[in-house]
Short mmCIF file of the C-alpha atoms (twelve columns), coordinates in Angstrom:
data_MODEL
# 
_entry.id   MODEL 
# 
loop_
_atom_site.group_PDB 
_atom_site.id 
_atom_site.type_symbol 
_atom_site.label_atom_id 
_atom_site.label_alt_id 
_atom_site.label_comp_id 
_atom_site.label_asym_id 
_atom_site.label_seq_id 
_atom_site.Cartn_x 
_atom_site.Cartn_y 
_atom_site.Cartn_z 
_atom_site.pdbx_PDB_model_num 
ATOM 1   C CA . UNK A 1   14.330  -9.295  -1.194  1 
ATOM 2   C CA . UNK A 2   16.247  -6.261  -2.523  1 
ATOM 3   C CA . UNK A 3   14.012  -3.494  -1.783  1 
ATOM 4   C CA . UNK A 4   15.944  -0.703  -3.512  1 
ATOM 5   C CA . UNK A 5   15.841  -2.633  -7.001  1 
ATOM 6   C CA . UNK A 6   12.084  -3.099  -6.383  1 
ATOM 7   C CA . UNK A 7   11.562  0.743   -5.401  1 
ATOM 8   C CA . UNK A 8   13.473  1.978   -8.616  1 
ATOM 9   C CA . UNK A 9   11.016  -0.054  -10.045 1 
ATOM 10  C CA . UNK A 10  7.789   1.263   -8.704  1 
ATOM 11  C CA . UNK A 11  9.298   4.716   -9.093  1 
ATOM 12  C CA . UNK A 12  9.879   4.143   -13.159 1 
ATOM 13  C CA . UNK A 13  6.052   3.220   -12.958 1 
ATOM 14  C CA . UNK A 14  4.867   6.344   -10.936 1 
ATOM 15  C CA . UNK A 15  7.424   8.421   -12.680 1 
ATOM 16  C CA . UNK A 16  5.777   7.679   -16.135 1 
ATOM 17  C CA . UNK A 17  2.666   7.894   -15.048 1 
ATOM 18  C CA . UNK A 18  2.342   11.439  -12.794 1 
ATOM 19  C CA . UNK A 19  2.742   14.271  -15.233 1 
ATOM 20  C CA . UNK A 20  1.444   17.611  -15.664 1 
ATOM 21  C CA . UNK A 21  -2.081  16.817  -15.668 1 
ATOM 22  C CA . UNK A 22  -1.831  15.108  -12.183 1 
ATOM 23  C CA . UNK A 23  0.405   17.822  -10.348 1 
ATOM 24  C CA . UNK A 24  -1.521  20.314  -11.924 1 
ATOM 25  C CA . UNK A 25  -4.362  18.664  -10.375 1 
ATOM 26  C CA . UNK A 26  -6.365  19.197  -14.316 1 
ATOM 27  C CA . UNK A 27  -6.013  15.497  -14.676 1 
ATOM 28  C CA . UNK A 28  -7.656  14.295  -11.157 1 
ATOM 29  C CA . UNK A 29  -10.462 17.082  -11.119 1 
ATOM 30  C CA . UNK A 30  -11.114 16.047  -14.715 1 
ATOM 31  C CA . UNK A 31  -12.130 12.300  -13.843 1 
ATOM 32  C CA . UNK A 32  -12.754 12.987  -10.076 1 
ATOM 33  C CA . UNK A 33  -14.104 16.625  -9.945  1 
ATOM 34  C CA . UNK A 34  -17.768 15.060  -10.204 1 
ATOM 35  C CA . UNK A 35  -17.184 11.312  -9.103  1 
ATOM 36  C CA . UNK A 36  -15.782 11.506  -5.678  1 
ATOM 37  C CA . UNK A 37  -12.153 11.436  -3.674  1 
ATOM 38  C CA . UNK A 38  -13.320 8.017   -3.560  1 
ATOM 39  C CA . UNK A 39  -13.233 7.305   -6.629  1 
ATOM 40  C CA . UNK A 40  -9.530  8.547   -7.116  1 
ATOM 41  C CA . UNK A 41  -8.524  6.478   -4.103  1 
ATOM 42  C CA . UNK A 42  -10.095 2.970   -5.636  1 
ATOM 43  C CA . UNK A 43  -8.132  4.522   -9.058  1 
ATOM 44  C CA . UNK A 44  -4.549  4.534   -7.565  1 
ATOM 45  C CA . UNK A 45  -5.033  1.525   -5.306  1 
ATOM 46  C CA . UNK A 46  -5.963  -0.056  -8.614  1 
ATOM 47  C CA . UNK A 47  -3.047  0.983   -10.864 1 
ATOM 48  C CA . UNK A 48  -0.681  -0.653  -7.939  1 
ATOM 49  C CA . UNK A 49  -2.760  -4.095  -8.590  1 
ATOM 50  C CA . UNK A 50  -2.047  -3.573  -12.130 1 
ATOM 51  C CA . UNK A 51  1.439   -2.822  -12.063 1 
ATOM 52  C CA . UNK A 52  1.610   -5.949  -10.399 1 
ATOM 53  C CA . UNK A 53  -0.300  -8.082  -13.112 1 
ATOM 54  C CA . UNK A 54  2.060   -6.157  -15.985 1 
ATOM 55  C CA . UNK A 55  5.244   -7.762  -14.067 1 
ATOM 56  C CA . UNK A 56  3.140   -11.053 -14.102 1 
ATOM 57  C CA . UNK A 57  2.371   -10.513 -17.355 1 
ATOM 58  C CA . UNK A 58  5.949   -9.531  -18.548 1 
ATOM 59  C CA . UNK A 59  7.221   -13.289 -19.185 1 
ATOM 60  C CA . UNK A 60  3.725   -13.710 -21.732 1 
ATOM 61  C CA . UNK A 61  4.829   -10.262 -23.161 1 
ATOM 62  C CA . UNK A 62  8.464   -11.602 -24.093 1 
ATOM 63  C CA . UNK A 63  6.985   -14.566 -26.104 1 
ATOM 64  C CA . UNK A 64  4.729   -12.560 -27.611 1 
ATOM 65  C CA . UNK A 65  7.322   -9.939  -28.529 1 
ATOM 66  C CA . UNK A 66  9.789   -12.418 -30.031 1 
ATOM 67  C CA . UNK A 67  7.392   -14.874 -32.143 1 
ATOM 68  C CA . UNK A 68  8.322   -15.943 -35.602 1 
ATOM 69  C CA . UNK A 69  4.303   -15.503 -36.486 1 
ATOM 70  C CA . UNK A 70  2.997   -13.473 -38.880 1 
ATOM 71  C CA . UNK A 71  -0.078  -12.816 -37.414 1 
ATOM 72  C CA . UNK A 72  0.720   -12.478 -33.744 1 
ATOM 73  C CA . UNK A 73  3.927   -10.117 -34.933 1 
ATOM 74  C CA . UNK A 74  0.998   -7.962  -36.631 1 
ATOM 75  C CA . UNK A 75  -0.810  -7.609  -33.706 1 
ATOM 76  C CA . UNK A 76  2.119   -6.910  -31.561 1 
ATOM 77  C CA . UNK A 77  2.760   -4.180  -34.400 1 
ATOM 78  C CA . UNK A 78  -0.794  -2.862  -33.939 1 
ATOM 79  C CA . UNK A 79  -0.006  -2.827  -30.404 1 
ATOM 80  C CA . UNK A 80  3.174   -0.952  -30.270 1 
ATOM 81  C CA . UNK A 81  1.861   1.354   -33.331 1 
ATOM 82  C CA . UNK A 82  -0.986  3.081   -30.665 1 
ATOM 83  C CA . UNK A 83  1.496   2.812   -27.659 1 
ATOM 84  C CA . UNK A 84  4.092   5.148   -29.630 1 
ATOM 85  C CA . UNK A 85  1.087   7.342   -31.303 1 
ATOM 86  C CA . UNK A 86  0.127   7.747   -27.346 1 
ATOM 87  C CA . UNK A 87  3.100   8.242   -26.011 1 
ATOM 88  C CA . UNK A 88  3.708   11.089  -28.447 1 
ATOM 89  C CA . UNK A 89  0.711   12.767  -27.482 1 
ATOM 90  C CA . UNK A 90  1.579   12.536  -24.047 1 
ATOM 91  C CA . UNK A 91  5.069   14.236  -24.950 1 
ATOM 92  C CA . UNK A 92  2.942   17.395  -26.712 1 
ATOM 93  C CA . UNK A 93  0.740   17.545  -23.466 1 
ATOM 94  C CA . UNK A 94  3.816   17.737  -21.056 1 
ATOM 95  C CA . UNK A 95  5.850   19.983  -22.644 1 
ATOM 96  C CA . UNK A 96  3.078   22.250  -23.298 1 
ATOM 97  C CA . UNK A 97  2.156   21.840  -19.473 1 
ATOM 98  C CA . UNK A 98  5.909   22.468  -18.815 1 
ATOM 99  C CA . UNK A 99  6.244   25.618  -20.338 1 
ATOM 100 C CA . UNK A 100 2.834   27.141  -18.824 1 
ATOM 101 C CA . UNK A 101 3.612   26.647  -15.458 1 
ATOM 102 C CA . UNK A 102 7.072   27.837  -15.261 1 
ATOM 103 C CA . UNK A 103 6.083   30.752  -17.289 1 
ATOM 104 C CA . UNK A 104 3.222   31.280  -14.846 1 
ATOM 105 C CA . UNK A 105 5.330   30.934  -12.059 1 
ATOM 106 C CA . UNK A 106 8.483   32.477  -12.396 1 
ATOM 107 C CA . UNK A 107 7.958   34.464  -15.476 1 
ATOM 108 C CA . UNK A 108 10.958  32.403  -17.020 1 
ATOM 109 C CA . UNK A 109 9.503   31.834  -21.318 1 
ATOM 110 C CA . UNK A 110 11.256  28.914  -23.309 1 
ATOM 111 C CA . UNK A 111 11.912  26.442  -20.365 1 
ATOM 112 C CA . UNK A 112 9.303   23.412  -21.703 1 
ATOM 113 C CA . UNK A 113 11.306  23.910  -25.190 1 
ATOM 114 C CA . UNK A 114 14.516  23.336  -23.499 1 
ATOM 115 C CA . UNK A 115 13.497  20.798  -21.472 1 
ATOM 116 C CA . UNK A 116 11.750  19.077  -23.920 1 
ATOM 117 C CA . UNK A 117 14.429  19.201  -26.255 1 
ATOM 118 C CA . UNK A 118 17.001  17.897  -22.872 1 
ATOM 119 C CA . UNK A 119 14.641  14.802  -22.282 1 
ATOM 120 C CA . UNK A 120 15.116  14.335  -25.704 1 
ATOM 121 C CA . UNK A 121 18.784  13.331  -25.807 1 
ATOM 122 C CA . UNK A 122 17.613  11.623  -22.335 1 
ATOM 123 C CA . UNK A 123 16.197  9.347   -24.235 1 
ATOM 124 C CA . UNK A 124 18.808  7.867   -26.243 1 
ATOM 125 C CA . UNK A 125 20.506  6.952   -22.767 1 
ATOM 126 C CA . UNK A 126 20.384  3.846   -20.725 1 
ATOM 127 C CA . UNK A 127 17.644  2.593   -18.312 1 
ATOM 128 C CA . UNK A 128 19.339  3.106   -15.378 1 
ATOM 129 C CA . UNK A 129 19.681  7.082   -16.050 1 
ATOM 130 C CA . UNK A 130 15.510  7.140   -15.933 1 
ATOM 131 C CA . UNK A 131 15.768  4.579   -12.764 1 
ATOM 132 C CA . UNK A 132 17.775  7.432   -10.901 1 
ATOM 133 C CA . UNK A 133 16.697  10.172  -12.099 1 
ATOM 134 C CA . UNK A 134 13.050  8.679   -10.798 1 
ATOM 135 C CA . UNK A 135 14.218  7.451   -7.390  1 
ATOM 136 C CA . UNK A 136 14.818  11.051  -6.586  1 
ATOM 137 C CA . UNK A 137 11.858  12.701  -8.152  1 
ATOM 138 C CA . UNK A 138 9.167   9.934   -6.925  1 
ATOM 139 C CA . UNK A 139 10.130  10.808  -3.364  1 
ATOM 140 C CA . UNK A 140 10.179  14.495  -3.618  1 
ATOM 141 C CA . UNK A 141 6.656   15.140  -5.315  1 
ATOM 142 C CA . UNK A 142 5.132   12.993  -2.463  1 
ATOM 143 C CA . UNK A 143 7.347   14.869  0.192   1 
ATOM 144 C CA . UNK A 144 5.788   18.754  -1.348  1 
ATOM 145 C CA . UNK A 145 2.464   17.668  -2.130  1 
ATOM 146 C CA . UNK A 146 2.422   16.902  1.798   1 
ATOM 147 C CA . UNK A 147 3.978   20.379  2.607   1 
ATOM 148 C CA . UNK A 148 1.503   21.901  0.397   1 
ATOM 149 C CA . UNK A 149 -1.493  19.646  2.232   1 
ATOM 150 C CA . UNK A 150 -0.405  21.306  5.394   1 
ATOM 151 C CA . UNK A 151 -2.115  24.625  4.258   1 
ATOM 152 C CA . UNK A 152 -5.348  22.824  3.581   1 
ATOM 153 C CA . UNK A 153 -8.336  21.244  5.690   1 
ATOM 154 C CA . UNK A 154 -8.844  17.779  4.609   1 
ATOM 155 C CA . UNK A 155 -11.836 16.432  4.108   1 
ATOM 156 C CA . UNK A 156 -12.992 13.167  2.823   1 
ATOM 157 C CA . UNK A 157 -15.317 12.658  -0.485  1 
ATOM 158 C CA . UNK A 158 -17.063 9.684   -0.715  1 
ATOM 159 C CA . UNK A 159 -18.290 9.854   -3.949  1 
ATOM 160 C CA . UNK A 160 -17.801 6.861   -6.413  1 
ATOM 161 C CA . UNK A 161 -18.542 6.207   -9.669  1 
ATOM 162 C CA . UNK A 162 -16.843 3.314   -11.298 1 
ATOM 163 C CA . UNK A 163 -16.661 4.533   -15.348 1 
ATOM 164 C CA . UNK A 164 -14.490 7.525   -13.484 1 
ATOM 165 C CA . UNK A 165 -11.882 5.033   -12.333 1 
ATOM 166 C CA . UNK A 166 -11.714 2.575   -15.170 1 
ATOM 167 C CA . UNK A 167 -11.271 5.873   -16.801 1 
ATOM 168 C CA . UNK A 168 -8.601  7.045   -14.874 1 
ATOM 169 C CA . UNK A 169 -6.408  4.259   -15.286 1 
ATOM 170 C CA . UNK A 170 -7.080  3.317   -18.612 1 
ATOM 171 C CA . UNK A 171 -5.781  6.366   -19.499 1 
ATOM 172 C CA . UNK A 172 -2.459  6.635   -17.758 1 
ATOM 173 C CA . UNK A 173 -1.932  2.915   -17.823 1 
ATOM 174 C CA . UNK A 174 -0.629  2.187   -21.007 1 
ATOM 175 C CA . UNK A 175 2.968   3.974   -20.868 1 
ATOM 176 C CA . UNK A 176 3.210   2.844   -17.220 1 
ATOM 177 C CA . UNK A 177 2.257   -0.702  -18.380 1 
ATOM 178 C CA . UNK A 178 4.484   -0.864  -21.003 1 
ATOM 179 C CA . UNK A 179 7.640   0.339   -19.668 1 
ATOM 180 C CA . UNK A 180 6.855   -2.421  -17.262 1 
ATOM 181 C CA . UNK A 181 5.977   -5.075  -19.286 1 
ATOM 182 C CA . UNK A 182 9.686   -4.658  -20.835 1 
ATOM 183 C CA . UNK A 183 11.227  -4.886  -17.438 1 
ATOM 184 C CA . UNK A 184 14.077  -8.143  -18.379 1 
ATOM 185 C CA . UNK A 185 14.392  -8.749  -14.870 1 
ATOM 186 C CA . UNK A 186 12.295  -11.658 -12.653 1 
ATOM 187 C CA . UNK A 187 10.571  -11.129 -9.902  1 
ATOM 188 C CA . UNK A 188 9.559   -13.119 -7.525  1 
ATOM 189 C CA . UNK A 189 6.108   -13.179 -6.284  1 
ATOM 190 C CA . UNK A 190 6.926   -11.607 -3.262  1 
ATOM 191 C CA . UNK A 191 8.304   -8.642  -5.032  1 
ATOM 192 C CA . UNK A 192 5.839   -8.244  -7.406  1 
ATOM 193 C CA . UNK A 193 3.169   -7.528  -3.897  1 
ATOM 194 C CA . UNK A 194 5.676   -5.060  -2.496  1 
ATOM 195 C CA . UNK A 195 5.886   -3.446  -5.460  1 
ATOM 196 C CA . UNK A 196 2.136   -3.342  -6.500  1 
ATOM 197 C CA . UNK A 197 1.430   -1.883  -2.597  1 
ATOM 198 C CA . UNK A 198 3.905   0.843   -2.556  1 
ATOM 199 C CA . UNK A 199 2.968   1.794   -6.191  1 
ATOM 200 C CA . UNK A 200 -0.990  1.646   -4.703  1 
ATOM 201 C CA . UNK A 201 -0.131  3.535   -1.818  1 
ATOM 202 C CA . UNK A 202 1.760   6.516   -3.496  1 
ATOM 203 C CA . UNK A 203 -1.206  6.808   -5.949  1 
ATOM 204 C CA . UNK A 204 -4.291  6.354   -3.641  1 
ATOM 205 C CA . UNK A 205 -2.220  9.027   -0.921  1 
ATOM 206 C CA . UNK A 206 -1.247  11.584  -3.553  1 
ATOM 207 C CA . UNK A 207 -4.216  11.513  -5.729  1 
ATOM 208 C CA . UNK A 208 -6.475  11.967  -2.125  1 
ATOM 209 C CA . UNK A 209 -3.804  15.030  -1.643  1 
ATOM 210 C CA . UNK A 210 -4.136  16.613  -4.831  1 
ATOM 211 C CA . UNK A 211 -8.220  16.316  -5.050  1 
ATOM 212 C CA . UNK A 212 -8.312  18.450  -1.854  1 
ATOM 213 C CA . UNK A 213 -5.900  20.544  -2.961  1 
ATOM 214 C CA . UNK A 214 -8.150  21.157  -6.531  1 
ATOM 215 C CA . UNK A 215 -11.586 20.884  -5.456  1 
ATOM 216 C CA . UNK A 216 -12.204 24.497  -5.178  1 
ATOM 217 C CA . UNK A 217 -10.643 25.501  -8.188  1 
ATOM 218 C CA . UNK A 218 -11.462 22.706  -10.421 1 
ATOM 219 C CA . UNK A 219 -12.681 25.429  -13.445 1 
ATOM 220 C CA . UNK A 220 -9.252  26.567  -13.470 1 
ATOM 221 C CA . UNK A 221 -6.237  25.331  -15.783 1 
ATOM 222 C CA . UNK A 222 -4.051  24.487  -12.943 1 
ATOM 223 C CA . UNK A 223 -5.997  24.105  -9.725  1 
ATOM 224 C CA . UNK A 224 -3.132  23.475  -7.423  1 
ATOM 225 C CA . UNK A 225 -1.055  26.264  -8.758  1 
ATOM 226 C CA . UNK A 226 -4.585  28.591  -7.754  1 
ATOM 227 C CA . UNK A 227 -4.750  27.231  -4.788  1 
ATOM 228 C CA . UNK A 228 -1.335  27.840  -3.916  1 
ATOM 229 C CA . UNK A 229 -1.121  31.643  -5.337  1 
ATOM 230 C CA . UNK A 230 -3.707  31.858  -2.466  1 
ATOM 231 C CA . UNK A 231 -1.631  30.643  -0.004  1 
ATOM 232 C CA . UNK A 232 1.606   32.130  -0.605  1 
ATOM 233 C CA . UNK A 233 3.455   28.853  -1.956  1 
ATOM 234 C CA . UNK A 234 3.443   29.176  -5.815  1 
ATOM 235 C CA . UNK A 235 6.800   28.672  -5.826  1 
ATOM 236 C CA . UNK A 236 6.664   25.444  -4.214  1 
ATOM 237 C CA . UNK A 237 3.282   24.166  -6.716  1 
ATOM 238 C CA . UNK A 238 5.502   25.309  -9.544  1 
ATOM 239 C CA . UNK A 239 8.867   22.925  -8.435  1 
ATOM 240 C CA . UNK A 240 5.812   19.855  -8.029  1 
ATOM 241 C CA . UNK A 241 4.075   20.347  -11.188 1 
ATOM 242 C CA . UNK A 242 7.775   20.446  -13.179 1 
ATOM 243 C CA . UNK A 243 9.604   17.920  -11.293 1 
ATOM 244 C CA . UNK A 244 6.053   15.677  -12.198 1 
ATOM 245 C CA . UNK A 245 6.266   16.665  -15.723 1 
ATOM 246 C CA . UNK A 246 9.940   16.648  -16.081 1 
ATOM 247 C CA . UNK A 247 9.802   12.059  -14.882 1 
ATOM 248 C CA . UNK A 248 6.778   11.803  -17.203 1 
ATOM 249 C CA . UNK A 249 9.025   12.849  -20.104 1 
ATOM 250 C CA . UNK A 250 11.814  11.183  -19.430 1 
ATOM 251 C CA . UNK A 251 9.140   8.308   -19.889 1 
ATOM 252 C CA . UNK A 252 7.803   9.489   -22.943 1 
ATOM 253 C CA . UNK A 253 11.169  10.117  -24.319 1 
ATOM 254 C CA . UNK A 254 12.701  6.548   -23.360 1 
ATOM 255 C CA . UNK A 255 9.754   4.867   -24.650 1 
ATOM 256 C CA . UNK A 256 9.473   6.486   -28.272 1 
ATOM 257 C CA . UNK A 257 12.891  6.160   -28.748 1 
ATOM 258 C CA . UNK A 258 13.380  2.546   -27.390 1 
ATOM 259 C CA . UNK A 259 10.171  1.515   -29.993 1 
ATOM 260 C CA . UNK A 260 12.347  3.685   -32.942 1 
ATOM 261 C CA . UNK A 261 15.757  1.513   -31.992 1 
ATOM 262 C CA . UNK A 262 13.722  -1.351  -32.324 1 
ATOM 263 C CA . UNK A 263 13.176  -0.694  -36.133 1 
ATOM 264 C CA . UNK A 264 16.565  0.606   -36.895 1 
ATOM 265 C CA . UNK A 265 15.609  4.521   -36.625 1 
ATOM 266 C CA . UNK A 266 18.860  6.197   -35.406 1 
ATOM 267 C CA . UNK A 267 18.497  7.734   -32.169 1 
ATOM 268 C CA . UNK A 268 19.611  11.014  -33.876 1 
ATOM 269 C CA . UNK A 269 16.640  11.002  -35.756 1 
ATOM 270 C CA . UNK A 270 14.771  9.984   -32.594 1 
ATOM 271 C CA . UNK A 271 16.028  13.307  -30.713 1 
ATOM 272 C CA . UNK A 272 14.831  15.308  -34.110 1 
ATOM 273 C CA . UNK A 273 11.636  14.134  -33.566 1 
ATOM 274 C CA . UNK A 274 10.892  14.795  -30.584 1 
ATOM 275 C CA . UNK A 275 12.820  18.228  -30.718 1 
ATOM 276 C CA . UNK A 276 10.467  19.201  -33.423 1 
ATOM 277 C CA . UNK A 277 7.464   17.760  -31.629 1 
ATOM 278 C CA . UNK A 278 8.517   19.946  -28.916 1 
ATOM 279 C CA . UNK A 279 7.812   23.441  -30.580 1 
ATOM 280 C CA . UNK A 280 4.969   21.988  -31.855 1 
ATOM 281 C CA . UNK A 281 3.683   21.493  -28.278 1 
ATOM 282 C CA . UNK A 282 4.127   25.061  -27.869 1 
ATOM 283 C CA . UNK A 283 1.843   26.311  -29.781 1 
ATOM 284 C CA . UNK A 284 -1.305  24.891  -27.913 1 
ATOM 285 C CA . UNK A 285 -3.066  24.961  -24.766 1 
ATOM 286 C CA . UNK A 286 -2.237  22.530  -21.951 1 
ATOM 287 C CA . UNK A 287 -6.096  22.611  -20.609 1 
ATOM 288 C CA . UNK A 288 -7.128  21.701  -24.177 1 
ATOM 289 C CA . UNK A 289 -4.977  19.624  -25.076 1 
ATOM 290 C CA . UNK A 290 -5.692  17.665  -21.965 1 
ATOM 291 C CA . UNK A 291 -9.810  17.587  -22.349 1 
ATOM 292 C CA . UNK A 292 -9.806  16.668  -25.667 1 
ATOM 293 C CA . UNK A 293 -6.753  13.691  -25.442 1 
ATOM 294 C CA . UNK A 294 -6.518  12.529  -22.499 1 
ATOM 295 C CA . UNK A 295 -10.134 10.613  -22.636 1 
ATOM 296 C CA . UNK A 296 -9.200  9.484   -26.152 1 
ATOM 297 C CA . UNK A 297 -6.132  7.521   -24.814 1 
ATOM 298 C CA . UNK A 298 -8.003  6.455   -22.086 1 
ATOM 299 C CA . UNK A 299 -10.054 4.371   -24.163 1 
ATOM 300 C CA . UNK A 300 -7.186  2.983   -25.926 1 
ATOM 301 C CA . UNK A 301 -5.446  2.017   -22.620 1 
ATOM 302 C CA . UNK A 302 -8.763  0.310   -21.019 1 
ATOM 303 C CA . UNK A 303 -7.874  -1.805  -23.830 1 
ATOM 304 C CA . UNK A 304 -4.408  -2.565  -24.000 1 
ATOM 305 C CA . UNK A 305 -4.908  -2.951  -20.166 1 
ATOM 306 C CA . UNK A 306 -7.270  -5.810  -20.903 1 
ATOM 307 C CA . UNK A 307 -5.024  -7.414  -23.610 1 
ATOM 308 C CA . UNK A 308 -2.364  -7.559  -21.445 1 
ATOM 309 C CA . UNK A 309 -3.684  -8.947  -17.859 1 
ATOM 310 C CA . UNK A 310 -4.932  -11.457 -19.950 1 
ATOM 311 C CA . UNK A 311 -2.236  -12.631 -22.207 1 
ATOM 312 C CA . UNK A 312 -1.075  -14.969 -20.119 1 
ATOM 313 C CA . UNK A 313 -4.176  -16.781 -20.081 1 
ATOM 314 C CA . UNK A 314 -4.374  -16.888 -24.020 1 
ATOM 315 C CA . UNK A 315 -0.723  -18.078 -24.099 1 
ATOM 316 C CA . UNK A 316 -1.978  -21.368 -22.204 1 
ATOM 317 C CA . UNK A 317 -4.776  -21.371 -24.496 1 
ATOM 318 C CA . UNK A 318 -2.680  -21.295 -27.533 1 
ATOM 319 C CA . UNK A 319 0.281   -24.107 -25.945 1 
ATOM 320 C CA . UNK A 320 -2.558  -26.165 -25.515 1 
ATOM 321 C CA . UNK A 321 -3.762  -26.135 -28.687 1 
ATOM 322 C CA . UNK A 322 -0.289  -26.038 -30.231 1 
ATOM 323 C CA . UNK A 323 0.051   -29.272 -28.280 1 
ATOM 324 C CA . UNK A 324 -3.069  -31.141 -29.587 1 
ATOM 325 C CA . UNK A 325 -2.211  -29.836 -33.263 1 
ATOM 326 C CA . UNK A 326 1.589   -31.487 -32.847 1 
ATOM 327 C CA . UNK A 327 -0.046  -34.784 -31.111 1 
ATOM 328 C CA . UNK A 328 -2.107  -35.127 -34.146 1 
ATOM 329 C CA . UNK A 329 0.330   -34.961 -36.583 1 
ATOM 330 C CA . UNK A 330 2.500   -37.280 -34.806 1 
ATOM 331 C CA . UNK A 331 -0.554  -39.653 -34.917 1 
ATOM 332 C CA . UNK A 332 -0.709  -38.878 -38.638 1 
ATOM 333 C CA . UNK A 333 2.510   -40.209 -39.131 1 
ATOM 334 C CA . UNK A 334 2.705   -43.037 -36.901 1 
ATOM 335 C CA . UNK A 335 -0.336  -44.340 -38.632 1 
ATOM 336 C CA . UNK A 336 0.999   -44.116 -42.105 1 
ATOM 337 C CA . UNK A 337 4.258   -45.633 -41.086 1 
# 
C-alpha cells in the first residue's frame, strides 16, 4: 500500500475542508456550542466514513461526468452549477477571515487581499502543487492546535444532538467531496479504510481540541484567538487560523478554476475573478458572513452528500434497466425477422 500517496490524499480532503471558521473555532462553536463535544466527535469521525464512500463513489462519478445524455448532463450541470456558487462563497468567507485575523494579530492590513489574490494564480497550477502544499499544512495545524491544548484543562462534553452533526458535515462536505470524487486514481479497498480512518481521526481529535479551546468564548468572533490573547500565545492562534485558511483556499481556488477550464474560461479570466472576488470579501464581516452562509450551504451539501453515496446504487439501477430495454428490442427484431 503506498501510504504517502494515500496521506496526500486525506490531506487534500482535510485541507479543503478546515478553514477559517474551524481554526477560528466560529465554525465548531456555531454547530457544537449548544449540542455537545460529542456531537463534533461523531461529526469528524463521520466525514472520514464519507471521504471513504466519495472514493467509492468516484468510478459512478466518472460515468456520470462523461455521459452523452441530455438529461443526466443537465443534472450533472445543476450539480456542478451549486458546487462552484459554494465554493465561491467559501472563497469570500476565507479571505475575509484571512485578513481579520492577521490584522488582529500582528497589526499587518492587506494580507487576505494578497493572499487571496496569490491562491488565485495557485489555482491555475497543477494538482500536485495543492497535494504538497497540503502535506505540510495538514500536519502542522494538528501539531499547534496540540501546543495550544497544552494551556487548557480538557474536559469531555457529552452532549449530542444529531441535526448538529448532519449539519456539520453537510456543510463542509461538498468541496471536500468533490475534489475527491475527481481523484483519477484507483484505490483499492484497503486504501480507501486507511484513508477514511486517518481523515476520521484528524477531524474527531482536532474538532474535540478546538471545542475546548472555544467553549468559553463562544460569543466571540474568533474564540481561539480570545482564548489565546489570554494565555499569551496569539501569535501562535494567528499562524493556525492562516495556515487553515490559507489550504482551504488553495481548495477553493483549484476547484473554481478546474470547473471554469472545463467550459473553456481561460484561467486568466479565472484569476480575475477571483482577484475581484477577493476585495469584495473585504468589505464584510467574517462572523456574519459565516452565520448567515455557512447553514445555507450546509443544506445544499446534506444533499449533494446524499446524491453522491448513492449514485452508485442508481447506476446499477439504470444498467439494469438499460439492459432489459436493449433485450427487448433485440426480441423486437428477432421476432420480425
Amino acid at each position: 500500500m503506498k501510504v504517502l500517496k494515500c496521506l496526500q490524499i486525506s490531506f487534500i480532503y482535510i485541507g479543503s475542508i478546515i478553514g477559517a471558521g474551524f481554526a477560528t473555532g466560529r465554525e465548531v462553536m456555531l454547530y457544537f456550542g449548544d449540542g455537545g463535544m460529542l456531537s463534533g466527535i461523531i461529526a469528524g469521525a463521520l466525514m472520514g466514513a464519507l471521504c471513504g464512500l466519495f472514493l467509492l463513489s468516484a468510478k459512478s462519478y466518472r460515468r456520470l461526468k462523461n455521459s452523452e445524455r441530455k438529461s443526466v448532463r443537465a443534472i450533472f450541470a445543476v450539480i456542478k452549477s451549486l458546487l462552484w456558487v459554494c465554493t465561491l462563497v467559501s472563497f469570500v468567507c476565507m479571505v475575509s477571515g484571512c485578513e481579520e485575523i492577521i490584522e488582529n494579530t500582528y497589526g499587518i492590513k492587506n494580507v487576505g487581499l494578497w493572499t487571496g489574490i496569490f491562491v488565485s494564480v495557485l489555482g491555475v497550477c497543477e494538482m500536485s502543487v495543492m497535494r504538497k502544499l497540503n502535506a505540510i499544512i495538514v500536519p502542522m495545524i494538528m501539531a499547534l492546535l496540540f501546543t495550544l491544548s497544552a494551556k487548557s484543562n480538557f474536559f469531555f462534553d457529552w452532549g449530542f444532538r444529531a441535526d448538529r452533526v448532519l449539519g456539520y458535515c453537510g456543510m463542509n462536505i461538498m468541496m471536500g467531496g468533490y475534489i475527491i470524487a475527481e481523484q483519477e486514481e484507483t484505490f483499492s479497498l484497503k486504501q480507501i479504510t486507511f484513508i477514511s480512518v486517518v481523515t476520521a481521526v484528524f477531524f474527531a481529535v482536532s474538532i474535540a481540541l478546538v471545542f475546548n479551546l472555544s467553549s468559553d468564548f463562544r460569543n466571540f468572533s474568533m474564540p481561539i484567538f480570545e482564548f489565546s490573547k489570554l494565555h499569551d500565545m496569539k501569535a501562535l492562534s494567528g499562524l493556525i487560523i492562516y495556515l487553515a485558511i490559507f489550504s482551504t483556499l488553495i481548495g477553493c481556488s483549484k476547484l473554481i478554476c478546474q470547473e471554469n477550464s472545463g467550459i473553456k474560461i481561460p484561467g486568466a479570466f479565472s484569476v480575475a475573478v477571483l482577484a475581484a472576488f477577493t476585495l469584495i470579501a473585504l468589505q464584510f464581516d467574517f462572523s456574519t458572513l459565516v452565520s448567515y452562509c455557512y447553514p445555507i450551504i450546509g443544506y445544499i451539501g446534506v444533499g449533494y452528500t446524499i446524491f453522491t453515496v448513492m449514485l452508485p446504487f442508481i447506476l446499477k439501477v439504470f444498467d439494469k434497466r438499460s439492459g432489459r430495454e436493449k433485450l427487448k428490442s433485440t426480441s423486437r427484431l428477432y421476432e420480425r425477422s
